[in-house]
Coordinates of C-alpha atoms in Angstrom, one line a residue:
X1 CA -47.6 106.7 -15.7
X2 CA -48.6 105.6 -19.4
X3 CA -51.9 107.1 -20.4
X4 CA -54.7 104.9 -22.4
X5 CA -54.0 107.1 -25.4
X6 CA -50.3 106.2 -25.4
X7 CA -51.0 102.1 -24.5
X8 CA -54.0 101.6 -27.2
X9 CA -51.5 102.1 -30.1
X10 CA -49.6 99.2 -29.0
X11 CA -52.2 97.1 -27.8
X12 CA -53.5 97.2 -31.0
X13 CA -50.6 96.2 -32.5
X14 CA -50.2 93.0 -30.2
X15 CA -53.7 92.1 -30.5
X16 CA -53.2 92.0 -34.1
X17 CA -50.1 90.2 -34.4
X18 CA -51.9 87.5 -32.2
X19 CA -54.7 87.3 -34.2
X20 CA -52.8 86.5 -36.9
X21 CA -50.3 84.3 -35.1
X22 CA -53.8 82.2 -33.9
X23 CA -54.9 82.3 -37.5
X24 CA -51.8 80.4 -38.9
X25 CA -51.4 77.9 -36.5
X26 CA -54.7 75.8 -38.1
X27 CA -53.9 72.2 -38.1
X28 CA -51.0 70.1 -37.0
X29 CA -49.3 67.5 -38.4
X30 CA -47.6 64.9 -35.6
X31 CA -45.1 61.6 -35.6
X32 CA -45.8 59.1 -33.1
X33 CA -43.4 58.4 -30.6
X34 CA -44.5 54.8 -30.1
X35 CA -46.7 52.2 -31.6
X36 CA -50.4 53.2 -30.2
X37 CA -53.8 52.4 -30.7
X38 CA -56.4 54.7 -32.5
X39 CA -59.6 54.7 -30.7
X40 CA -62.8 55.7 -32.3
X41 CA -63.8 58.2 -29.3
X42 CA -61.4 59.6 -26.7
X43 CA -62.2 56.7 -24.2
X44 CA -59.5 53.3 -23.5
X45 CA -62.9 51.2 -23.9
X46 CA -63.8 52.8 -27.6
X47 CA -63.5 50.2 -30.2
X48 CA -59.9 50.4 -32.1
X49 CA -59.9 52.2 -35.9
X50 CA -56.6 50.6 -36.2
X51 CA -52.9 50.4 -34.6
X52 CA -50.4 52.9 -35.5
X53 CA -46.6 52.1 -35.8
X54 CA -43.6 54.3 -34.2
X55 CA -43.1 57.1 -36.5
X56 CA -46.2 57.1 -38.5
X57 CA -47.7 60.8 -39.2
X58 CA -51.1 62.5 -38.7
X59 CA -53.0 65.7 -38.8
X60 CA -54.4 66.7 -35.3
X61 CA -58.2 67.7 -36.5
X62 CA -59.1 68.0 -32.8
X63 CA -58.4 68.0 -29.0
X64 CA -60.3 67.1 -25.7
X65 CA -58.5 66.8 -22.8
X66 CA -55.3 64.4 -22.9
X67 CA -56.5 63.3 -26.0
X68 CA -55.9 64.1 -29.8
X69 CA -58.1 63.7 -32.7
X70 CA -55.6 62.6 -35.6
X71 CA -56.4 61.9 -39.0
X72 CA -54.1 59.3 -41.2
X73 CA -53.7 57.4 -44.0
X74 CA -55.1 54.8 -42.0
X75 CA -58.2 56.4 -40.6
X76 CA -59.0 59.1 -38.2
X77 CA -59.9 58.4 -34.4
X78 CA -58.1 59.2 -30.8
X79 CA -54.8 58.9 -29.3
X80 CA -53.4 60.0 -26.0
X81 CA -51.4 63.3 -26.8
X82 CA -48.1 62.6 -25.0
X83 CA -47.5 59.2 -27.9
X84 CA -46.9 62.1 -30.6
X85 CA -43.8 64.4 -31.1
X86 CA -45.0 67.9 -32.2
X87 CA -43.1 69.6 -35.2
X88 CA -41.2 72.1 -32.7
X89 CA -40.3 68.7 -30.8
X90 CA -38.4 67.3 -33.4
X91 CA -35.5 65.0 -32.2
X92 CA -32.1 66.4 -32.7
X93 CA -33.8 70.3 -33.4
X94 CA -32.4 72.9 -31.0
X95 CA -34.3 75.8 -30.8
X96 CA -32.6 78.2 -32.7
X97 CA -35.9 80.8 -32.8
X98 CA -36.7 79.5 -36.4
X99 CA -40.2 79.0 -37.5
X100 CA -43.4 81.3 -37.8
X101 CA -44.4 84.0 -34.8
X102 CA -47.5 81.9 -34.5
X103 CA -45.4 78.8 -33.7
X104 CA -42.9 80.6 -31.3
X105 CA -46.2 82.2 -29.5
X106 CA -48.7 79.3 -29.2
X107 CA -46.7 76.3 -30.2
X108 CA -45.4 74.1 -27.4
X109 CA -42.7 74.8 -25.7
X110 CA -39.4 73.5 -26.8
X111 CA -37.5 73.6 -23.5
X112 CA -39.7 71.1 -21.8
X113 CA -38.5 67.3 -21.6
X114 CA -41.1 64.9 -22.8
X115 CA -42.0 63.9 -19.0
X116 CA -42.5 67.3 -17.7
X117 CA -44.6 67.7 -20.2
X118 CA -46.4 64.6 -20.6
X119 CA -48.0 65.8 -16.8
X120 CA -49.0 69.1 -18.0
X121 CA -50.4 68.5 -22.2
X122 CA -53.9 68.6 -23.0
X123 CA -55.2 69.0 -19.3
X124 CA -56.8 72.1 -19.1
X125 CA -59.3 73.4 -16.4
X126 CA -62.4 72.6 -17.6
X127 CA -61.5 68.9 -18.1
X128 CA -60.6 68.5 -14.3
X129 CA -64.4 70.5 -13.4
X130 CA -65.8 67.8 -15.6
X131 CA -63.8 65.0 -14.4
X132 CA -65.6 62.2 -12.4
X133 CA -65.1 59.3 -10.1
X134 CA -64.3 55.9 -12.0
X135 CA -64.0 52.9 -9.7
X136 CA -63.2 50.9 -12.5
X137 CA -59.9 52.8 -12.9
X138 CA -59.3 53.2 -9.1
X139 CA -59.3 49.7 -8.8
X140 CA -56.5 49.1 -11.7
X141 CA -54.8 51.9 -9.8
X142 CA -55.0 49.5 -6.5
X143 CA -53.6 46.8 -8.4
X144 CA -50.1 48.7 -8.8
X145 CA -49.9 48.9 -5.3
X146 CA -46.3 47.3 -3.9
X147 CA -44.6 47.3 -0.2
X148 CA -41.9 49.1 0.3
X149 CA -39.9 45.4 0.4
X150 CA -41.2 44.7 -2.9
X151 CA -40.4 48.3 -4.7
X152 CA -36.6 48.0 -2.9
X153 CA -35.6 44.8 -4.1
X154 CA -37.4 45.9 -7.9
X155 CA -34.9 49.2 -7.4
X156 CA -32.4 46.9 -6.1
X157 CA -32.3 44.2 -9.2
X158 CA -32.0 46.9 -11.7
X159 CA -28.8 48.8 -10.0
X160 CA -30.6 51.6 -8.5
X161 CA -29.2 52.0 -4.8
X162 CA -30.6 54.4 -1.6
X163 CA -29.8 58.2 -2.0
X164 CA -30.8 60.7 1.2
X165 CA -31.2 64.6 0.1
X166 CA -31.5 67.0 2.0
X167 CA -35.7 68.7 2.5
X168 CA -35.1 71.8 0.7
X169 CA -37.0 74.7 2.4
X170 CA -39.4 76.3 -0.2
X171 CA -39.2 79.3 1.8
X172 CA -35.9 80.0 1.2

């Protein structure tokens, strides 16, 4: 069994290394992934600052929630954080363990695809205990609705045929 004594030495060591990690991480600079809108408040119904085009860069000055608080050339305002690629997410960049400690530690992570992460970014625990009921947005939602006839001959038209898989036992 390790005593205190022995651990603190370390533990000091780690907590310092993370401190400094966290202190050289300061602000980001992004490329859009796809022409987007900059909103002056982190809302789809805030008035537009101005329309950014595929590949255009930015500083991330803030976040809340999904969204980023970029500053450009062309103004500052809000964008939805999964229309930007991060510096570790450069296209064509393996990860071949280059960059600072602070990116390897806190950056994002370099393994995950662009849809598993556009599910998890920016959504942290707080947001979802402030979140509240929009009926506004659930009725878009309803508007997406199709029957199963509909979404089969969609899947149909575009060369996507029926596959059955097997229910894979989560106990297993």
């Amino acid at each position: 069994m390790i005593s205190l004594a022995h651990a603190l030495p370390a533990l000091r060591i780690m907590l310092a290394v993370a401190l400094f990690s966290a202190a050289s991480v300061g602000a980001q600079e992004v490329t859009l992934e796809r022409d987007s809108p900059l909103y002056a408040e982190p809302r789809l119904d805030a008035s537009q600052v101005t329309q950014l085009k595929l590949g255009a860069t930015g500083e991330v000055i803030g976040k809340q929630g999904a969204w980023l608080n970029l500053k450009t050339p062309g103004g500052s305002g809000w964008l939805f954080s999964f229309n930007v690629r991060f510096p570790s997410q450069q296209a064509g960049s393996g990860d071949s363990g280059t960059g600072s400690a602070g990116d390897r530690l806190l950056g994002p992570r370099r393994s995950v695809s662009v849809t598993s992460t556009i599910g998890i970014r920016g959504i942290e625990e707080e947001d979802l205990k402030q979140a509240s009921f929009n009926a506004d947005q659930m009725k878009l939602l309803d508007g997406y609705v199709a029957t199963k006839q509909v979404a089969e001959q969609g899947a149909r038209a575009t060369g996507l045929a029926p596959a059955s898989v097997d229910y894979m036992d989560a106990k297993k």
